[in-house]
């Protein structure tokens, strides 16, 4: 039965059957099913969601709903975990992401964060309207292999350029790769800002990060 | 109007209307549509522009006289919003002096302004919901209106005695604050109307008489927020569709009334959630398009010309949005490839756009010139095309690039 339940939970989450998925997760946990295993199943479901997104079957509604299901199951399962979860999971690399200063938009950035996360990257998202100094400070601490700069407004072109120039001036560019995306960003903006690459969507961001980190 | 002004006005109107009717005008018409670019043009800050009715009039006048466009967007409604937003205590935007720097554009704050459980309230009584819940949430000036009673519950003498609610200090305070905001809004409109009247007399043609919105975008952006609307598509599909059915009636009535009172038949409709990346084609056809199509058809039936601005890339939507009467609208595309759009929609609707924002802001006049030439020669072929930026002129565009765009229509003709 429990193997059946496992598969059903993954399918329900991946197929966006939120109510059924939450009811089943609750029932499994009440029956004493391992909360860690439930979280693993959530990740399997998110992998399926990510694959369907990459194939163009899923879009923003599914990513957001999947994220909310994950949060809700997590909130049920995490308090039940008594033992230490053991070694941290292996990641493909560290990615720092944020919306550049002057710009308050975050939908695109959030999708990229979600997709990188479910593709096994360790992502640090430092939000919107991020000052240049903040990027520099976090690059020093977090030492990302990839930096993602997001921006929706046309003013972001200049902010991206300034951010990248300041990172270079601080001697932090090194081997770190910089990708940009959002709104009207294209190859021309990439050249203007001095970024290594630009992407039109979250799949492009995943592909760039995989390529750069050998993942 | 002076004779020259009247003649010029007629000539430009004719040029644009030929394009709308999918015929070949004497040359490709070009639009002048700005949000806050006049600040850059005039060498002032965005804050100064947003608080300067007269500066905006002056800069708008100077720009029209320099560029000689065939259509112009009235600048005040997008630029000089500072005083009225301050008077209204508007909470949905951040603008210079209110959350962003002096040289930054105003930006929308995406939040849940209508809770999921309030769909029923909205569906039962949209006006009551707006007055007593929505308006106080988004405008400080309307705070207090939540104490208004449900008026349709009153009758006969009870209705008369029910007027005591209007002497409730919080309600009365809201009306007083709204009056102050309204006075400021009147000032904005007065400046804009005077500008439009002056420019039309000089032969310029106002580019739109009203701004409207897709029912999905109204509900998504201004009420439920991004997270809310996306999850509603799964969690409360029926209520969401019903709310859009309600909204489209209000939007249509309001848009038609505004546009009929103006001197233009064109309605500018920026779209927000129609783009390829946001939802599947099937979701677009279920949730987004049906009520939007009703809006377009309702406007066309009222003898108006809807002009949706299809934001971002809408390539996968082209076949679907082709389903409107021929020669009655303008489709302005931001990032959709216009050559592709022309193949699908060329026989149905006039196209407008779309010099990339990246080129307008970071490119050179030579590049802008070449790009305009390409659009004019390919998309302009057989008519039905208006040249413009991808979303008008980006706030940061150097003036040389803008000059190159306006010069191009006078240099090149469809091949």
XYZ file of C-alpha atoms in Angstrom:
630
model
C 0.000 0.000 0.000
C 2.678 2.462 1.001
C 4.462 2.146 -2.331
C 1.167 2.916 -4.005
C 0.750 5.933 -1.759
C 4.218 7.134 -2.632
C 3.494 7.051 -6.331
C 0.069 8.592 -5.845
C 1.496 11.480 -3.833
C 4.082 12.238 -6.509
C 1.476 12.070 -9.274
C -1.089 14.146 -7.435
C 1.417 16.902 -6.794
C 2.837 16.778 -10.296
C -0.681 16.774 -11.788
C -1.738 19.802 -9.701
C -4.324 17.924 -7.642
C -3.638 20.067 -4.637
C -6.430 19.045 -2.275
C -5.927 15.317 -2.798
C -2.167 15.636 -2.514
C -2.361 17.521 0.777
C -4.928 15.099 2.201
C -2.791 12.122 1.261
C 0.398 13.664 2.646
C -1.416 14.411 5.899
C -2.794 10.861 6.111
C 0.613 9.337 5.386
C 2.281 11.418 8.097
C -0.478 10.582 10.580
C 0.069 6.897 9.880
C 3.698 7.360 10.851
C 5.205 7.507 7.372
C 8.732 8.967 7.415
C 8.545 12.769 7.062
C 11.927 12.748 5.335
C 10.594 10.329 2.754
C 7.563 12.569 2.213
C 9.914 15.467 1.492
C 11.866 13.305 -0.946
C 8.619 12.505 -2.739
C 7.878 16.209 -2.955
C 11.207 16.711 -4.677
C 10.412 13.936 -7.145
C 7.118 15.682 -7.890
C 8.935 19.006 -8.366
C 11.346 17.314 -10.782
C 8.372 16.202 -12.863
C 6.921 19.723 -12.720
C 10.263 21.139 -13.872
C 10.457 18.665 -16.758
C 6.919 19.504 -17.883
C 7.802 23.209 -17.667
C 10.861 22.593 -19.843
C 8.710 20.747 -22.375
C 6.264 23.659 -22.576
C 3.420 21.733 -20.949
C 3.520 23.717 -17.736
C 3.738 27.463 -17.228
C 3.608 29.994 -14.424
C 0.330 28.802 -12.802
C 1.755 25.311 -12.340
C 5.121 26.521 -11.009
C 3.457 28.758 -8.448
C 0.933 26.140 -7.377
C 3.670 23.492 -7.153
C 5.702 25.846 -4.970
C 2.713 26.398 -2.694
C 2.026 22.657 -2.401
C 5.657 22.104 -1.516
C 5.463 24.762 1.208
C 2.300 23.259 2.660
C 3.598 19.682 2.730
C 6.886 20.971 4.115
C 5.037 22.734 6.920
C 3.340 19.433 7.840
C 6.424 17.226 7.546
C 9.252 19.337 8.932
C 8.036 19.545 12.569
C 7.913 15.724 12.619
C 11.569 15.302 11.727
C 13.374 14.296 14.918
C 16.707 13.106 13.627
C 19.281 15.224 11.881
C 18.812 15.019 8.142
C 22.415 13.876 7.651
C 24.800 15.267 5.097
C 23.651 18.203 3.025
C 22.482 17.161 -0.431
C 24.952 17.422 -3.283
C 24.472 20.509 -5.431
C 25.620 21.322 -8.922
C 26.838 24.742 -7.905
C 26.082 28.018 -6.177
C 24.029 30.681 -7.934
C 23.423 34.148 -6.561
C 20.417 35.952 -8.006
C 18.733 39.312 -7.540
C 16.884 42.140 -9.309
C 19.201 45.090 -9.930
C 18.818 48.433 -8.212
C 15.948 50.673 -9.244
C 13.789 47.750 -10.330
C 11.167 46.177 -8.070
C 10.027 43.320 -10.314
C 10.409 39.728 -9.253
C 8.139 37.318 -11.142
C 10.787 36.293 -13.670
C 13.501 36.109 -11.036
C 11.336 33.883 -8.845
C 10.728 31.435 -11.684
C 14.447 31.228 -12.403
C 15.157 30.663 -8.699
C 12.544 27.914 -8.530
C 13.835 26.148 -11.650
C 17.479 26.326 -10.553
C 16.532 25.049 -7.137
C 14.682 22.009 -8.446
C 17.598 21.389 -10.799
C 19.905 20.901 -7.807
C 21.610 24.271 -7.687
C 22.126 26.014 -4.382
C 20.425 29.329 -5.071
C 20.662 32.431 -2.966
C 17.984 34.939 -3.950
C 18.656 38.373 -2.460
C 15.445 39.999 -3.654
C 14.627 43.139 -5.608
C 16.137 46.618 -5.946
C 19.496 45.229 -4.816
C 22.199 47.899 -4.418
C 25.571 47.261 -6.065
C 27.274 47.093 -2.641
C 24.898 44.369 -1.529
C 25.816 42.187 -4.505
C 29.499 42.692 -3.737
C 29.043 41.862 -0.074
C 27.120 38.663 -0.800
C 29.512 37.570 -3.563
C 32.326 37.793 -0.994
C 30.438 35.624 1.506
C 28.594 33.185 -0.719
C 31.225 32.814 -3.468
C 28.804 31.918 -6.245
C 29.945 30.281 -9.465
C 27.149 32.076 -11.297
C 25.567 35.465 -10.730
C 22.108 36.094 -12.181
C 21.002 39.712 -12.600
C 17.335 40.250 -13.263
C 15.495 43.355 -14.457
C 12.191 44.143 -16.121
C 12.440 47.885 -16.730
C 14.636 49.517 -19.336
C 16.425 51.369 -16.521
C 17.773 47.965 -15.463
C 20.163 47.971 -18.453
C 22.171 50.739 -16.803
C 21.903 49.186 -13.342
C 23.183 45.854 -14.680
C 26.088 47.601 -16.359
C 26.971 49.462 -13.144
C 26.661 46.316 -11.050
C 28.957 44.329 -13.326
C 31.500 47.157 -13.542
C 31.571 47.451 -9.750
C 32.073 43.708 -9.352
C 34.994 43.889 -11.753
C 36.445 46.921 -9.984
C 36.247 45.022 -6.698
C 38.249 42.219 -8.318
C 35.433 39.723 -7.848
C 34.662 38.754 -11.418
C 37.348 36.071 -11.609
C 35.875 32.784 -12.804
C 32.369 33.750 -11.807
C 29.945 33.790 -14.737
C 27.279 36.466 -15.043
C 23.921 35.939 -16.717
C 21.181 38.525 -17.180
C 17.513 38.269 -18.043
C 14.046 39.774 -17.827
C 11.792 42.155 -19.755
C 13.464 43.434 -22.889
C 16.917 41.990 -22.254
C 18.555 40.696 -25.431
C 22.000 40.211 -26.976
C 22.414 43.959 -27.371
C 21.844 44.482 -23.663
C 24.241 41.636 -22.872
C 26.968 43.354 -24.855
C 26.142 46.716 -23.286
C 26.306 45.429 -19.724
C 29.331 43.155 -20.170
C 27.496 40.046 -18.938
C 28.618 36.609 -20.135
C 25.198 35.566 -21.380
C 21.519 36.456 -21.382
C 18.465 34.234 -21.292
C 14.874 34.662 -22.416
C 13.414 32.225 -19.922
C 14.100 30.015 -16.923
C 15.165 27.028 -19.023
C 17.869 29.152 -20.591
C 19.094 30.045 -17.096
C 19.253 26.369 -16.091
C 21.074 25.458 -19.304
C 23.626 28.250 -18.812
C 24.300 27.251 -15.215
C 24.648 23.579 -16.118
C 27.023 24.430 -18.879
C 29.170 26.676 -16.699
C 29.314 24.363 -13.710
C 29.649 21.168 -15.720
C 26.402 19.941 -14.119
C -7.938 75.428 -36.076
C -5.920 77.448 -38.538
C -6.178 76.327 -42.131
C -2.713 74.844 -42.035
C -3.464 73.126 -38.756
C -6.758 71.757 -40.036
C -5.202 70.569 -43.263
C -2.335 68.890 -41.467
C -4.723 67.288 -38.993
C -6.848 65.910 -41.812
C -3.793 64.643 -43.659
C -2.443 62.813 -40.588
C -5.817 61.407 -39.631
C -6.252 60.125 -43.169
C -2.778 58.524 -43.081
C -3.528 56.689 -39.852
C -7.046 55.653 -40.868
C -5.773 54.266 -44.156
C -3.365 52.120 -42.175
C -6.139 50.968 -39.817
C -8.271 50.035 -42.835
C -5.299 47.971 -44.112
C -4.666 50.203 -47.073
C -1.413 51.832 -48.143
C -1.169 55.451 -46.950
C 1.049 58.044 -48.664
C 3.780 56.992 -46.217
C 4.056 54.852 -43.084
C 2.566 56.764 -40.124
C 4.630 57.123 -36.966
C 3.425 57.457 -33.377
C 4.825 59.436 -30.451
C 4.084 57.624 -27.234
C 6.020 58.315 -24.053
C 5.680 57.479 -20.408
C 8.428 59.539 -18.725
C 10.866 60.140 -21.574
C 10.066 63.873 -21.622
C 12.184 64.176 -18.451
C 15.241 63.008 -20.338
C 14.313 65.165 -23.334
C 14.036 68.242 -21.133
C 17.032 67.476 -18.911
C 14.943 67.373 -15.736
C 14.367 64.607 -13.201
C 11.434 62.236 -13.367
C 10.236 63.710 -10.097
C 10.208 67.197 -11.601
C 8.273 65.902 -14.589
C 5.762 64.059 -12.413
C 5.029 67.198 -10.428
C 5.165 69.708 -13.272
C 1.985 70.159 -15.281
C 3.341 73.148 -17.115
C 6.814 71.693 -17.676
C 5.157 68.643 -19.202
C 3.001 70.796 -21.458
C 6.062 72.760 -22.526
C 8.195 69.682 -23.198
C 5.331 67.885 -24.928
C 4.824 70.874 -27.190
C 8.529 71.121 -27.964
C 8.728 67.396 -28.759
C 5.722 67.370 -31.075
C 6.989 70.390 -32.937
C 10.387 68.785 -33.340
C 9.306 65.239 -34.298
C 6.065 65.938 -36.199
C 4.443 62.577 -35.425
C 1.182 61.376 -36.973
C -0.238 60.401 -33.577
C 0.653 61.555 -30.084
C -0.212 60.103 -26.687
C -1.419 62.784 -24.250
C 1.574 63.011 -21.905
C -0.007 64.212 -18.655
C -1.972 61.040 -17.886
C 1.226 59.001 -17.767
C 3.627 61.650 -16.481
C 2.153 64.251 -14.135
C 0.665 61.832 -11.655
C 2.594 62.996 -8.594
C 0.163 65.560 -7.126
C -2.983 63.468 -7.615
C -1.416 60.270 -6.288
C -0.234 62.184 -3.259
C -3.676 63.704 -2.688
C -5.316 60.293 -3.075
C -2.767 58.583 -0.838
C -2.354 55.999 -3.582
C -0.810 52.797 -2.276
C -0.373 50.653 -5.402
C 2.558 52.565 -6.865
C 5.930 53.722 -5.656
C 7.084 56.935 -7.304
C 9.862 59.507 -6.827
C 9.643 60.831 -3.298
C 7.416 57.879 -2.390
C 9.643 54.828 -2.299
C 11.895 55.314 -5.336
C 14.599 57.814 -6.268
C 14.050 61.109 -8.072
C 15.114 59.712 -11.397
C 13.333 56.404 -11.287
C 10.019 55.607 -12.913
C 6.951 54.785 -10.875
C 6.519 51.083 -10.246
C 3.570 48.942 -9.326
C 3.471 46.996 -6.072
C 2.179 43.508 -6.757
C 0.059 42.403 -3.797
C -3.177 40.658 -3.000
C -5.645 43.576 -2.931
C -8.669 41.281 -3.000
C -8.559 38.152 -0.886
C -9.558 34.787 -2.303
C -12.630 34.580 -0.098
C -13.816 37.981 -1.367
C -14.714 36.729 -4.849
C -18.250 36.179 -3.554
C -18.486 39.777 -2.336
C -17.270 41.073 -5.676
C -19.590 38.800 -7.642
C -22.617 39.744 -5.553
C -22.032 43.492 -5.623
C -18.973 44.844 -7.456
C -19.823 48.478 -6.703
C -20.313 47.864 -2.985
C -17.079 45.877 -2.883
C -15.175 48.667 -4.619
C -16.543 51.402 -2.360
C -16.309 49.761 1.013
C -13.361 47.393 0.600
C -11.199 47.884 -2.473
C -10.934 51.672 -2.584
C -9.990 52.102 1.103
C -7.333 49.435 0.614
C -5.625 51.099 -2.337
C -6.187 54.802 -1.537
C -5.687 56.490 1.794
C -8.234 59.132 0.810
C -10.964 56.484 0.667
C -10.281 55.161 4.164
C -13.520 55.527 6.109
C -15.763 54.424 3.273
C -15.751 50.939 4.791
C -18.242 52.349 7.318
C -20.858 53.039 4.651
C -23.893 50.808 5.229
C -25.378 48.525 2.587
C -27.650 51.140 1.023
C -29.917 48.715 -0.903
C -31.067 47.427 2.499
C -32.746 50.798 3.190
C -36.237 51.788 2.059
C -38.882 54.511 2.502
C -38.215 56.621 5.647
C -35.389 54.261 6.568
C -33.606 55.423 3.431
C -34.047 59.039 4.516
C -32.865 58.419 8.060
C -30.138 56.197 6.621
C -28.452 59.363 5.353
C -27.069 59.732 8.878
C -24.239 57.426 7.699
C -22.986 60.289 5.596
C -22.425 62.346 8.710
C -20.283 59.608 10.270
C -16.969 61.461 10.742
C -14.920 58.726 9.049
C -17.215 58.595 6.031
C -17.414 62.382 5.852
C -13.598 62.530 6.177
C -13.224 60.145 3.251
C -15.547 62.247 1.092
C -13.589 65.385 1.967
C -10.253 63.698 1.152
C -11.651 62.291 -2.090
C -12.873 65.774 -3.021
C -9.331 67.094 -2.560
C -7.939 64.273 -4.704
C -10.686 64.872 -7.256
C -9.788 68.571 -7.476
C -6.209 67.604 -8.209
C -7.335 65.051 -10.812
C -9.373 67.838 -12.434
C -6.255 69.994 -12.612
C -4.361 67.176 -14.323
C -7.171 66.656 -16.835
C -7.487 70.403 -17.429
C -3.800 70.686 -18.282
C -4.005 67.671 -20.525
C -7.155 68.836 -22.308
C -5.665 72.275 -22.927
C -2.535 70.616 -24.327
C -4.511 68.296 -26.590
C -6.682 71.140 -27.824
C -3.676 73.336 -28.611
C -1.824 70.548 -30.398
C -4.838 69.427 -32.385
C -5.317 73.008 -33.536
C -1.731 72.937 -34.755
C -2.500 69.855 -36.800
C -1.325 67.070 -34.481
C -3.604 64.091 -33.897
C -4.210 62.746 -30.420
C -3.337 59.052 -30.359
C -5.935 57.652 -27.992
C -9.053 58.819 -26.238
C -9.132 56.258 -23.439
C -7.006 53.640 -21.748
C -8.578 50.285 -21.042
C -7.679 46.885 -19.648
C -8.231 43.171 -20.183
C -10.584 41.682 -17.559
C -7.966 39.049 -16.671
C -5.318 41.726 -16.127
C -7.640 43.865 -14.012
C -8.374 40.924 -11.752
C -4.795 39.629 -11.821
C -2.747 42.775 -11.423
C -4.952 45.117 -9.481
C -7.012 42.772 -7.322
C -5.658 39.271 -6.764
C -1.935 39.805 -7.423
C 0.315 37.522 -9.476
C 0.395 34.629 -7.024
C -3.342 34.843 -6.394
C -4.447 34.923 -10.019
C -2.118 32.121 -11.092
C -3.314 29.761 -8.357
C -6.968 30.793 -8.825
C -6.750 29.193 -12.273
C -6.668 25.872 -10.399
C -8.317 26.620 -7.093
C -11.326 28.710 -8.053
C -11.664 28.669 -11.793
C -15.435 29.213 -11.915
C -15.445 32.219 -9.633
C -12.559 33.743 -11.508
C -14.319 33.341 -14.858
C -17.530 34.749 -13.363
C -15.644 37.760 -11.965
C -14.192 38.489 -15.404
C -17.695 38.280 -16.924
C -18.802 40.952 -14.449
C -15.718 43.087 -14.955
C -15.941 43.202 -18.735
C -19.352 44.909 -18.560
C -18.019 47.640 -16.273
C -14.839 48.052 -18.305
C -16.771 48.358 -21.556
C -19.200 50.963 -20.206
C -16.430 53.031 -18.652
C -14.113 52.848 -21.659
C -16.827 53.742 -24.173
C -18.008 56.697 -22.055
C -14.448 58.050 -21.667
C -13.512 57.600 -25.306
C -16.739 59.095 -26.642
C -16.079 62.220 -24.563
C -12.616 62.579 -26.131
C -11.542 63.622 -29.588
C -10.156 60.229 -30.550
C -11.647 56.860 -31.450
C -8.542 54.897 -30.495
C -8.312 53.052 -27.190
C -4.935 52.122 -25.762
C -5.045 48.757 -23.974
C -1.728 47.586 -22.509
C -1.938 43.831 -21.869
C 0.006 42.207 -19.057
C -0.729 38.501 -18.811
C -1.295 37.555 -22.452
C 2.336 36.701 -23.213
C 3.598 33.276 -24.296
C 5.608 32.526 -21.169
C 2.885 33.088 -18.617
C 0.310 30.431 -19.445
C -0.318 27.663 -21.960
C -2.206 28.365 -25.162
C -5.118 26.368 -23.816
C -5.171 28.417 -20.611
C -4.936 31.607 -22.680
C -7.925 30.489 -24.721
C -9.895 29.588 -21.597
C -9.001 32.348 -19.183
C -7.552 35.333 -20.981
C -8.900 35.655 -24.482
C -12.709 35.174 -24.301
C -13.529 38.232 -22.171
C -10.839 40.272 -23.909
C -12.378 39.429 -27.267
C -15.747 40.554 -25.918
C -14.138 43.832 -24.905
C -12.651 44.289 -28.386
C -15.937 43.450 -30.115
C -17.902 45.730 -27.784
C -15.570 48.628 -28.540
C -15.668 47.967 -32.264
C -19.463 47.833 -32.139
C -19.400 51.273 -30.472
C -17.466 52.500 -33.538
C -14.201 52.755 -31.613
C -10.756 51.435 -32.532
C -9.212 49.224 -29.864
C -5.410 49.254 -29.785
C -4.103 46.480 -27.542
C -0.403 46.723 -26.768
C 0.609 43.067 -26.675
C 3.379 43.092 -24.121
C 6.349 40.717 -24.272
C 6.328 37.928 -26.884
C 2.875 36.765 -28.012
C 3.892 34.651 -31.031
C 1.943 31.563 -29.958
C -1.216 33.669 -29.558
C -1.289 35.125 -33.090
C -3.752 32.631 -34.621
C -6.098 32.966 -31.654
C -6.136 36.750 -31.546
C -6.785 36.880 -35.293
C -10.441 36.228 -34.522
C -11.741 39.819 -34.760
C -13.426 41.788 -37.596
C -11.119 42.929 -40.371
C -9.637 46.447 -40.425
C -11.150 47.625 -37.149
C -8.284 47.622 -34.666
C -4.577 48.235 -34.190
C -2.380 45.515 -32.683
C 0.752 46.980 -31.179
C 3.375 44.339 -30.430
C 6.216 44.770 -27.983
C 8.525 41.802 -28.633
C 6.602 39.632 -31.081
C 8.402 39.513 -34.422
C 6.361 41.854 -36.633
C 7.329 40.032 -39.812
C 5.768 36.871 -38.400
C 2.784 38.838 -37.075
C 2.274 40.311 -40.542
C 2.089 36.817 -42.060
C -0.664 35.752 -39.676
C -2.519 39.030 -39.125
C -1.646 41.149 -42.145
C -5.116 40.778 -43.675
C -6.932 41.339 -40.412
C -5.448 44.094 -38.338
C -3.115 47.069 -38.594
C 0.215 46.457 -36.816
C 2.216 48.902 -34.736
C 5.717 48.785 -33.301
C 8.382 47.781 -32.545
C 11.948 49.065 -32.484
C 13.516 47.108 -29.591
C 13.839 49.011 -26.323
C 17.438 47.823 -26.077
C 18.246 49.468 -29.400
C 16.442 52.708 -28.557
C 18.287 53.008 -25.256
C 21.749 51.605 -25.985
C 21.978 51.639 -29.808
C 23.060 54.305 -32.253
C 21.007 56.451 -34.670
C 22.491 54.453 -37.560
C 21.199 51.210 -36.057
C 17.778 52.701 -35.342
C 17.614 54.001 -38.904
C 18.436 50.580 -40.356
C 15.919 48.842 -38.143
C 13.153 51.307 -39.034
C 13.970 50.853 -42.703
C 13.622 47.094 -42.313
C 10.217 47.472 -40.602
C 8.955 50.018 -43.109
C 10.034 47.957 -46.112
C 8.774 44.602 -44.872
C 5.963 45.141 -42.389
C 4.872 48.326 -44.144
C 4.401 46.485 -47.432
C 0.781 46.798 -48.649
C -0.090 49.138 -45.771
C -1.564 48.388 -42.382
C 1.473 49.477 -40.379
C 2.345 52.251 -37.896
C 5.964 52.662 -36.868
C 6.768 53.059 -33.174
C 9.042 51.853 -30.411
C 8.316 48.482 -28.859
C 6.424 50.266 -26.067
C 6.693 53.804 -27.341
C 9.885 55.590 -26.461
C 11.751 54.088 -23.476
C 12.425 56.609 -20.699
C 16.198 56.334 -21.163
C 16.402 56.796 -24.976
C 18.973 59.319 -26.222
C 17.262 61.990 -28.290
C 19.392 61.185 -31.373
C 17.782 57.742 -31.547
C 14.323 59.250 -31.314
C 15.198 61.662 -34.114
C 16.376 58.742 -36.234
C 13.041 56.980 -35.762
C 11.022 59.990 -36.890
C 13.338 60.711 -39.806
C 13.024 57.144 -41.068
C 9.352 57.352 -42.113
C 10.230 60.330 -44.273
C 13.229 58.599 -45.855
C 11.962 55.103 -46.591
C 8.901 53.671 -48.190
C 7.529 50.132 -48.388
C 9.328 48.145 -51.062
